[in-house]
Coordinates of C-alpha atoms in Angstrom, one line a residue:
X1 CA 0.0 -0.1 0.0
X2 CA 1.1 3.5 -0.9
X3 CA 2.2 5.7 2.2
X4 CA 3.1 9.3 1.6
X5 CA 5.0 11.7 4.0
X6 CA 4.7 15.2 3.9
X7 CA 7.3 17.2 5.3
X8 CA 6.1 21.1 6.1
X9 CA 8.7 23.7 6.8
X10 CA 6.4 26.8 7.9
X11 CA 9.2 29.1 8.5
X12 CA 11.4 28.1 5.7
X13 CA 12.3 31.7 4.5
X14 CA 13.0 33.1 8.0
X15 CA 15.0 30.3 9.3
X16 CA 17.2 29.9 6.1
X17 CA 18.4 33.6 6.9
X18 CA 18.8 32.8 10.6
X19 CA 20.8 29.6 9.5
X20 CA 23.2 31.8 7.4
X21 CA 23.6 34.4 10.3
X22 CA 24.4 31.6 12.7
X23 CA 28.2 31.8 13.6
X24 CA 30.4 28.9 12.8
X25 CA 32.1 28.9 16.3
X26 CA 34.1 26.3 17.6
X27 CA 32.6 24.3 20.9
X28 CA 34.0 25.6 24.1
X29 CA 37.1 23.7 25.3
X30 CA 36.4 21.7 28.5
X31 CA 38.6 23.2 31.2
X32 CA 40.7 20.8 33.2
X33 CA 39.6 19.8 36.5
X34 CA 41.8 21.0 39.4
X35 CA 41.7 18.7 42.1
X36 CA 42.3 19.9 45.6
X37 CA 45.4 19.3 47.4
X38 CA 45.6 17.8 50.9
X39 CA 47.6 20.4 53.0
X40 CA 47.7 17.8 55.8
X41 CA 48.6 14.4 54.6
X42 CA 48.7 12.8 58.0
X43 CA 51.6 11.1 59.9
X44 CA 53.7 10.1 56.7
X45 CA 55.4 13.1 55.0
X46 CA 57.5 12.7 51.8
X47 CA 59.7 15.4 50.4
X48 CA 58.7 17.2 47.1
X49 CA 59.5 15.5 44.0
X50 CA 58.3 12.0 44.8
X51 CA 60.3 9.0 43.8
X52 CA 59.6 7.1 47.2
X53 CA 60.8 3.9 47.6
X54 CA 61.6 1.7 50.8
X55 CA 65.1 2.4 51.9
X56 CA 65.4 5.8 51.0
X57 CA 67.4 8.2 53.0
X58 CA 64.6 10.3 54.2
X59 CA 62.6 7.3 55.3
X60 CA 65.3 5.5 57.5
X61 CA 64.6 4.6 61.3
X62 CA 67.2 7.4 62.4
X63 CA 65.4 10.1 60.4
X64 CA 64.0 13.0 62.4
X65 CA 60.4 12.4 63.6
X66 CA 57.4 14.8 62.6
X67 CA 57.5 16.4 66.0
X68 CA 61.1 17.4 65.5
X69 CA 60.3 18.6 62.1
X70 CA 57.3 20.7 63.2
X71 CA 59.6 22.1 66.0
X72 CA 62.0 23.3 63.3
X73 CA 59.5 24.8 61.1
X74 CA 57.9 26.5 64.1
X75 CA 61.3 28.1 64.8
X76 CA 61.7 29.6 61.4
X77 CA 60.5 33.3 60.8
X78 CA 57.3 33.5 59.4
X79 CA 58.5 34.5 56.0
X80 CA 60.6 31.5 55.7
X81 CA 57.9 28.9 56.6
X82 CA 57.3 26.5 53.9
X83 CA 53.6 25.8 53.1
X84 CA 52.0 22.6 54.3
X85 CA 51.6 21.5 50.8
X86 CA 55.5 21.4 50.6
X87 CA 55.5 18.6 53.3
X88 CA 52.4 16.8 51.4
X89 CA 52.8 13.3 50.1
X90 CA 53.8 13.3 46.5
X91 CA 54.2 10.1 44.3
X92 CA 54.6 11.6 40.7
X93 CA 56.4 8.4 39.4
X94 CA 53.2 6.9 38.1
X95 CA 49.6 8.4 37.7
X96 CA 46.6 6.8 39.1
X97 CA 44.8 4.8 36.4
X98 CA 41.3 6.2 37.3
X99 CA 42.3 9.6 38.6
X100 CA 43.6 10.4 35.1
X101 CA 40.0 10.0 33.8
X102 CA 38.4 12.1 36.5
X103 CA 39.0 15.4 34.8
X104 CA 36.9 14.2 31.7
X105 CA 34.3 12.6 33.7
X106 CA 33.7 15.2 36.2
X107 CA 33.7 18.4 33.8
X108 CA 30.2 20.1 34.1
X109 CA 29.0 20.9 30.4
X110 CA 29.0 24.6 29.6
X111 CA 25.7 26.6 29.9
X112 CA 24.5 27.0 26.2
X113 CA 22.6 30.6 26.3
X114 CA 20.4 31.0 23.2
X115 CA 21.0 33.8 20.6
X116 CA 18.4 36.3 20.6
X117 CA 17.9 37.6 17.5
X118 CA 16.0 40.9 16.2
X119 CA 12.6 40.8 14.8
X120 CA 12.6 40.1 11.1
X121 CA 10.1 40.4 8.4
X122 CA 10.5 39.6 4.7
X123 CA 9.0 41.8 2.1
X124 CA 7.9 40.6 -1.5
X125 CA 6.0 42.1 -4.5
X126 CA 2.4 40.5 -4.8
X127 CA 0.8 41.9 -7.7
X128 CA 1.4 45.7 -7.9
X129 CA 2.0 46.3 -4.2
X130 CA 4.6 45.2 -1.7
X131 CA 3.3 43.1 1.2
X132 CA 4.9 41.3 4.0
X133 CA 5.4 37.6 3.0
X134 CA 7.0 36.1 6.2
X135 CA 7.5 37.3 9.8
X136 CA 9.2 35.7 12.6
X137 CA 7.6 35.0 16.0
X138 CA 8.9 38.5 17.4
X139 CA 7.7 40.4 14.6
X140 CA 4.1 38.9 14.9
X141 CA 4.0 39.9 18.5
X142 CA 4.6 43.4 17.5
X143 CA 1.6 43.4 15.1
X144 CA 3.2 42.3 11.8
X145 CA 1.6 39.7 10.1
X146 CA 1.8 38.0 6.6
X147 CA -0.4 39.9 4.0
X148 CA 0.0 43.3 5.4
X149 CA 1.1 46.3 3.2
X150 CA 5.0 46.8 3.5
X151 CA 4.2 50.6 4.0
X152 CA 1.9 49.9 6.8
X153 CA 4.4 47.4 8.7
X154 CA 7.0 50.1 8.3
X155 CA 4.9 52.9 9.9
X156 CA 3.9 50.4 12.6
X157 CA 7.4 49.3 13.5
X158 CA 9.9 51.7 12.1
X159 CA 13.1 50.0 13.4
X160 CA 12.0 46.4 12.3
X161 CA 14.4 44.5 10.1
X162 CA 12.8 44.4 6.8
X163 CA 14.6 42.2 4.2
X164 CA 13.7 41.2 0.5
X165 CA 11.7 37.8 0.1
X166 CA 14.1 35.5 -2.0
X167 CA 12.0 32.8 -3.5
X168 CA 14.8 31.5 -5.8
X169 CA 16.9 30.9 -2.7
X170 CA 14.2 29.1 -1.0
X171 CA 13.5 27.0 -4.0
X172 CA 17.3 26.0 -4.2
X173 CA 17.4 24.8 -0.5
X174 CA 14.2 22.8 -0.9
X175 CA 15.8 21.2 -4.0
X176 CA 18.9 20.4 -2.3
X177 CA 16.8 18.8 0.5
X178 CA 14.9 16.7 -2.1
X179 CA 18.1 15.4 -3.4
X180 CA 19.4 14.5 0.0
X181 CA 16.1 12.6 0.5
X182 CA 16.5 10.8 -2.7
X183 CA 20.0 9.6 -1.7
X184 CA 19.3 8.7 2.1
X185 CA 15.7 8.4 2.7
X186 CA 13.4 7.3 -0.5
X187 CA 13.9 6.8 -3.8
X188 CA 10.7 9.0 -4.7
X189 CA 10.9 12.4 -3.2
X190 CA 9.6 15.6 -4.8
X191 CA 9.3 19.3 -3.6
X192 CA 6.1 20.5 -2.5
X193 CA 6.0 24.2 -3.9
X194 CA 7.3 26.7 -1.6
X195 CA 7.4 25.0 1.6
X196 CA 7.9 21.4 1.9
X197 CA 8.7 17.8 0.4
X198 CA 6.9 14.6 -0.4
X199 CA 8.4 11.2 0.3
X200 CA 6.9 7.9 -0.6
X201 CA 7.9 5.0 1.9
X202 CA 6.0 2.4 0.1
X203 CA 8.5 -0.5 0.4
X204 CA 11.3 1.2 2.4
X205 CA 9.7 2.1 5.5
X206 CA 11.2 -1.0 7.3
X207 CA 14.6 0.4 6.3
X208 CA 14.0 3.2 8.8
X209 CA 12.5 1.3 11.8
X210 CA 8.8 2.0 10.8
X211 CA 6.9 5.2 9.8
X212 CA 6.7 6.6 13.1
X213 CA 10.5 6.3 13.9
X214 CA 11.4 7.7 10.5
X215 CA 9.2 10.6 11.0
X216 CA 10.6 11.4 14.6
X217 CA 14.1 11.2 13.0
X218 CA 13.1 13.5 10.2
X219 CA 12.0 16.2 12.8
X220 CA 15.2 15.6 14.7
X221 CA 17.1 16.2 11.6
X222 CA 15.2 19.3 10.7
X223 CA 15.5 20.5 14.3
X224 CA 19.4 20.2 14.1
X225 CA 19.3 22.1 11.0
X226 CA 17.7 24.9 12.6
X227 CA 14.1 24.6 10.9
X228 CA 10.8 24.3 12.5
X229 CA 8.9 21.2 10.8
X230 CA 5.6 19.3 10.7
X231 CA 5.3 15.7 9.3
X232 CA 2.2 13.7 8.4
X233 CA 1.9 10.2 6.9
X234 CA -1.3 9.2 5.2
X235 CA -2.2 7.1 2.1
X236 CA -2.3 9.8 -0.6
X237 CA -0.1 12.8 -1.1
X238 CA -3.1 15.3 -0.6
X239 CA -4.2 13.8 2.7
X240 CA -0.7 14.0 3.9
X241 CA 0.0 17.5 2.5
X242 CA -3.5 18.8 4.5
X243 CA -2.5 17.1 7.6
X244 CA 0.9 18.3 7.7
X245 CA -0.2 22.0 7.4
X246 CA -3.7 21.8 9.2
X247 CA -3.2 18.8 11.7
X248 CA -3.0 19.6 15.5
X249 CA 0.5 17.8 16.1
X250 CA 3.9 18.2 14.7
X251 CA 3.7 14.4 13.8
X252 CA 0.5 13.2 12.7
X253 CA 0.4 9.5 11.3
X254 CA -3.1 8.2 10.0
X255 CA -3.6 4.5 10.0
X256 CA -4.3 2.8 6.6
X257 CA -7.9 3.3 5.1
X258 CA -8.4 6.2 7.8
X259 CA -8.2 9.1 5.4
X260 CA -11.7 9.9 5.4
X261 CA -12.0 10.4 9.3
X262 CA -8.6 12.2 9.4
X263 CA -9.8 14.8 6.9
X264 CA -13.2 15.5 7.9
X265 CA -12.5 17.9 10.7
X266 CA -10.0 20.1 8.5
X267 CA -11.1 23.3 7.0
X268 CA -11.7 23.7 3.1
X269 CA -8.3 25.5 2.8
X270 CA -6.5 22.1 3.2
X271 CA -7.4 20.9 0.0
X272 CA -5.2 23.4 -2.0
X273 CA -8.2 25.4 -3.4
X274 CA -8.0 28.6 -5.4
X275 CA -8.9 32.0 -3.7
X276 CA -12.0 32.1 -5.9
X277 CA -13.2 28.4 -4.7
X278 CA -12.6 29.4 -1.2
X279 CA -14.8 32.6 -1.4
X280 CA -17.3 30.6 -3.1
X281 CA -17.2 27.8 -0.3
X282 CA -17.5 30.5 2.4
X283 CA -20.6 32.0 0.4
X284 CA -22.3 28.5 0.4
X285 CA -21.5 27.8 3.9
X286 CA -19.1 25.1 3.7
X287 CA -16.2 25.4 6.3
X288 CA -15.0 21.8 6.6
X289 CA -14.0 19.1 4.5
X290 CA -17.0 17.0 6.0
X291 CA -19.4 19.5 4.7
X292 CA -18.5 18.5 1.2
X293 CA -18.5 14.8 1.6
X294 CA -22.5 14.2 1.5
X295 CA -23.0 16.9 -1.2
X296 CA -23.7 15.3 -5.0
X297 CA -20.6 16.0 -7.2
X298 CA -22.7 17.6 -9.9
X299 CA -24.0 20.4 -7.8
X300 CA -20.8 20.8 -6.1
X301 CA -18.7 21.2 -9.3
X302 CA -21.2 23.8 -10.2
X303 CA -20.9 25.8 -7.1
X304 CA -17.1 25.4 -6.6
X305 CA -15.7 24.4 -9.6
X306 CA -14.5 21.3 -11.2
X307 CA -10.7 21.7 -9.7
X308 CA -12.3 21.4 -6.1
X309 CA -13.7 18.2 -6.9
X310 CA -10.5 17.0 -8.4
X311 CA -8.6 18.1 -5.4
X312 CA -11.1 16.5 -2.9
X313 CA -10.8 13.0 -4.9
X314 CA -7.1 13.3 -4.9
X315 CA -7.0 13.8 -1.0
X316 CA -9.5 10.9 -0.7
X317 CA -7.8 8.6 -3.0
X318 CA -10.4 8.6 -5.8
X319 CA -8.1 10.1 -8.3
X320 CA -4.4 9.4 -8.7
X321 CA -1.8 11.9 -7.8
X322 CA 1.5 10.7 -9.0
X323 CA 4.9 12.2 -7.4
X324 CA 7.4 13.3 -9.8
X325 CA 10.5 12.3 -8.1
X326 CA 13.6 14.4 -8.0
X327 CA 16.0 12.9 -10.4
X328 CA 19.5 12.4 -8.8
X329 CA 21.6 12.9 -12.3
X330 CA 25.4 13.2 -12.3
X331 CA 26.6 14.7 -15.6
X332 CA 30.0 13.5 -16.5
X333 CA 32.1 16.6 -16.5
X334 CA 35.8 17.6 -16.3
X335 CA 37.5 20.8 -16.0
X336 CA 40.9 22.3 -16.8
X337 CA 42.4 25.5 -15.4
X338 CA 45.4 26.9 -17.2
X339 CA 48.4 28.8 -15.7
X340 CA 48.5 31.0 -18.5
X341 CA 45.9 32.0 -21.2
X342 CA 46.1 30.2 -24.7
X343 CA 45.0 31.5 -28.1
X344 CA 46.4 29.0 -30.6
X345 CA 44.7 26.1 -32.2
X346 CA 47.5 23.7 -31.5
X347 CA 47.2 24.6 -27.7
X348 CA 43.3 24.2 -27.8
X349 CA 43.7 21.0 -29.8
X350 CA 46.0 19.7 -26.7
X351 CA 43.5 20.8 -24.1
X352 CA 40.8 19.0 -25.9
X353 CA 42.8 15.9 -25.9
X354 CA 43.6 16.1 -22.3
X355 CA 39.8 16.6 -21.5
X356 CA 38.8 13.9 -23.5
X357 CA 41.1 11.4 -21.8
X358 CA 39.8 12.4 -18.4
X359 CA 36.1 12.3 -19.5
X360 CA 36.6 8.7 -21.0
X361 CA 37.8 7.5 -17.6
X362 CA 34.4 8.9 -16.1
X363 CA 32.4 7.3 -18.8
X364 CA 34.0 3.8 -18.2
X365 CA 33.5 3.9 -14.4
X366 CA 29.6 4.5 -15.3
X367 CA 29.5 2.0 -18.1
X368 CA 28.1 4.6 -20.7
X369 CA 29.1 6.3 -23.9
X370 CA 28.7 9.9 -24.9
X371 CA 26.0 10.8 -27.3
X372 CA 26.8 14.6 -27.0
X373 CA 29.7 16.7 -25.9
X374 CA 29.7 20.4 -24.9
X375 CA 33.1 22.2 -24.4
X376 CA 33.2 25.5 -22.8
X377 CA 36.0 27.9 -22.9
X378 CA 36.3 30.9 -20.4
X379 CA 38.1 34.0 -22.0
X380 CA 39.9 36.4 -19.8
X381 CA 37.4 39.0 -20.2
X382 CA 34.8 36.9 -18.7
X383 CA 33.0 35.7 -21.8
X384 CA 32.2 32.1 -22.8
X385 CA 32.9 30.4 -25.9
X386 CA 30.8 27.0 -26.3
X387 CA 31.0 24.3 -29.2
X388 CA 28.9 21.2 -29.0
X389 CA 29.1 17.9 -31.0
X390 CA 26.8 15.0 -31.1
X391 CA 26.9 11.3 -32.2
X392 CA 24.4 8.9 -33.6
X393 CA 25.5 6.2 -31.1
X394 CA 27.3 6.1 -27.9
X395 CA 31.0 6.2 -28.0
X396 CA 34.2 6.5 -25.8
X397 CA 36.7 6.5 -28.8
X398 CA 38.9 9.5 -28.1
X399 CA 40.2 9.6 -31.5
X400 CA 36.8 10.1 -33.1
X401 CA 35.6 12.5 -30.6
X402 CA 38.9 14.7 -30.9
X403 CA 38.7 14.5 -34.5
X404 CA 35.0 15.9 -34.4
X405 CA 36.1 18.3 -32.1
X406 CA 39.1 19.8 -34.0
X407 CA 36.5 20.7 -36.7
X408 CA 35.1 23.2 -34.3
X409 CA 38.2 25.0 -33.4
X410 CA 37.9 27.5 -36.1
X411 CA 34.5 28.7 -34.5
X412 CA 36.2 29.5 -31.1
X413 CA 37.1 33.0 -30.8
X414 CA 39.8 33.1 -28.2
X415 CA 40.1 36.9 -27.7
X416 CA 42.7 37.8 -25.4
X417 CA 43.0 34.3 -24.5
X418 CA 41.2 31.4 -22.9
X419 CA 42.2 30.6 -19.2
X420 CA 39.8 27.8 -18.4
X421 CA 38.0 24.9 -20.1
X422 CA 35.2 22.5 -19.2
X423 CA 33.7 19.6 -21.1
X424 CA 30.4 18.0 -20.2
X425 CA 28.7 14.9 -21.5
X426 CA 24.9 16.0 -21.3
X427 CA 23.6 13.0 -22.9
X428 CA 25.0 9.6 -22.4
X429 CA 23.6 6.1 -23.0
X430 CA 24.6 2.6 -21.7
X431 CA 27.6 1.0 -23.5
X432 CA 29.2 -2.2 -22.8
X433 CA 33.0 -2.8 -23.1
X434 CA 34.0 -4.6 -26.4
X435 CA 37.2 -6.4 -27.0
X436 CA 38.8 -4.8 -29.9
X437 CA 40.3 -8.2 -30.9
X438 CA 37.1 -9.7 -31.6
X439 CA 35.8 -9.8 -35.3
X440 CA 33.1 -7.3 -36.3
X441 CA 30.2 -9.6 -36.1
X442 CA 29.9 -11.7 -32.5
X443 CA 26.9 -13.4 -31.5
X444 CA 24.7 -11.5 -34.2
X445 CA 26.1 -8.0 -32.9
X446 CA 28.0 -5.8 -35.1
X447 CA 30.7 -3.9 -33.8
X448 CA 31.5 -0.6 -35.5
X449 CA 32.5 3.0 -34.9
X450 CA 30.2 5.5 -33.9
X451 CA 28.7 7.6 -36.7
X452 CA 29.5 11.3 -35.6
X453 CA 27.5 14.0 -37.1
X454 CA 27.5 17.6 -36.4
X455 CA 24.5 19.2 -34.7
X456 CA 23.2 22.5 -35.9
X457 CA 24.1 24.5 -32.4
X458 CA 25.3 27.6 -32.3
X459 CA 29.2 27.6 -32.2
X460 CA 29.8 30.3 -29.8
X461 CA 27.9 32.0 -27.1
X462 CA 29.2 35.3 -25.4
X463 CA 27.8 35.4 -21.8
X464 CA 28.8 38.5 -19.8
X465 CA 30.5 37.7 -16.7

């Protein structure tokens, strides 16, 4: 059965900036524990320096008694009297095996004082006006809330920290998080637009100790990263999405076939409806999802629109809602940085051969052949020169690829010189290893060289730095 986890990051934009501001300080060093010194060691007294052994000169029977030593010390002037610790027992020849570990075991951990951040609000352009898109808890306590006009917020709290909203940076962070999820948690993971992820745990929940344990570990991971998170598990992506955002707890787990009971008390906004549909629902008195269930689909579609019916069926499982997974594609690429800029065709050809030699090693490790190559040369003035070639069949033969790339050298404008090169194989296909000593026809398969053809791509593109 399909089980979907929805991860919701309600304060993603704010906490991403807080995370960037977090100082990268080293953990405080543990202070060494200073053990107290006994100033009155008792009847036995050993001179400072240790090295006690039976038969030592100061331990003989004819040595002075303690009373005589104390009498001599008492006769000395005050400034010349040695402290009592000078007479304490010392055995520095060997350290006690347990006493050496006591400083580590008895150290009191330092008290961590949470960092106090100034109230922060993010301003973005919505339509034709600037609005507050996100606000931290401190800003909300001052009366700043999302949806408020930026001018009104600045007039209400003049010294508030206002910053521009960066949706591209938030999307990039979610994309990296989805890539991490594909590599570590589930092979099917996708970004929920703007604020979360979808994870399909079908067939892999036992690898993480069950659904509940995985969700708790996911919450702990987000907490360590500095993000506030809410997690929900349900049979459908729509139900998990709704429960993660409108559920009562940070962790909500719906038992299989219990989607209807879990979604009924939620508001209609949990179905990801458009503002027009929400306005119409309030007009007709629909407040909860339970109000929509007994209504016939035909009249409901005429009142709220057909997309509302689709969202409701997706949440209940009547209509499939596929999750397009984030693909973990590693494009083979090699790069060379030159000590001095080059501009001659012979030097460019030499760099091409070196890059192809490095790229073939990567292709062999992956068991693929190149169907297309793209060579990018960075000039000293910051512009790029790009040439591309393609093949009709996958290949890893350096001589053929180099012969094709040499035909493109005349279209490269080196300018004041090229100082950096990068070669990428954006299109690859599986290619098995072939023994060159075998005949051309082996087991009905014909071994042949890849037919190379030039693609009608633009020879060079100038991109300003």
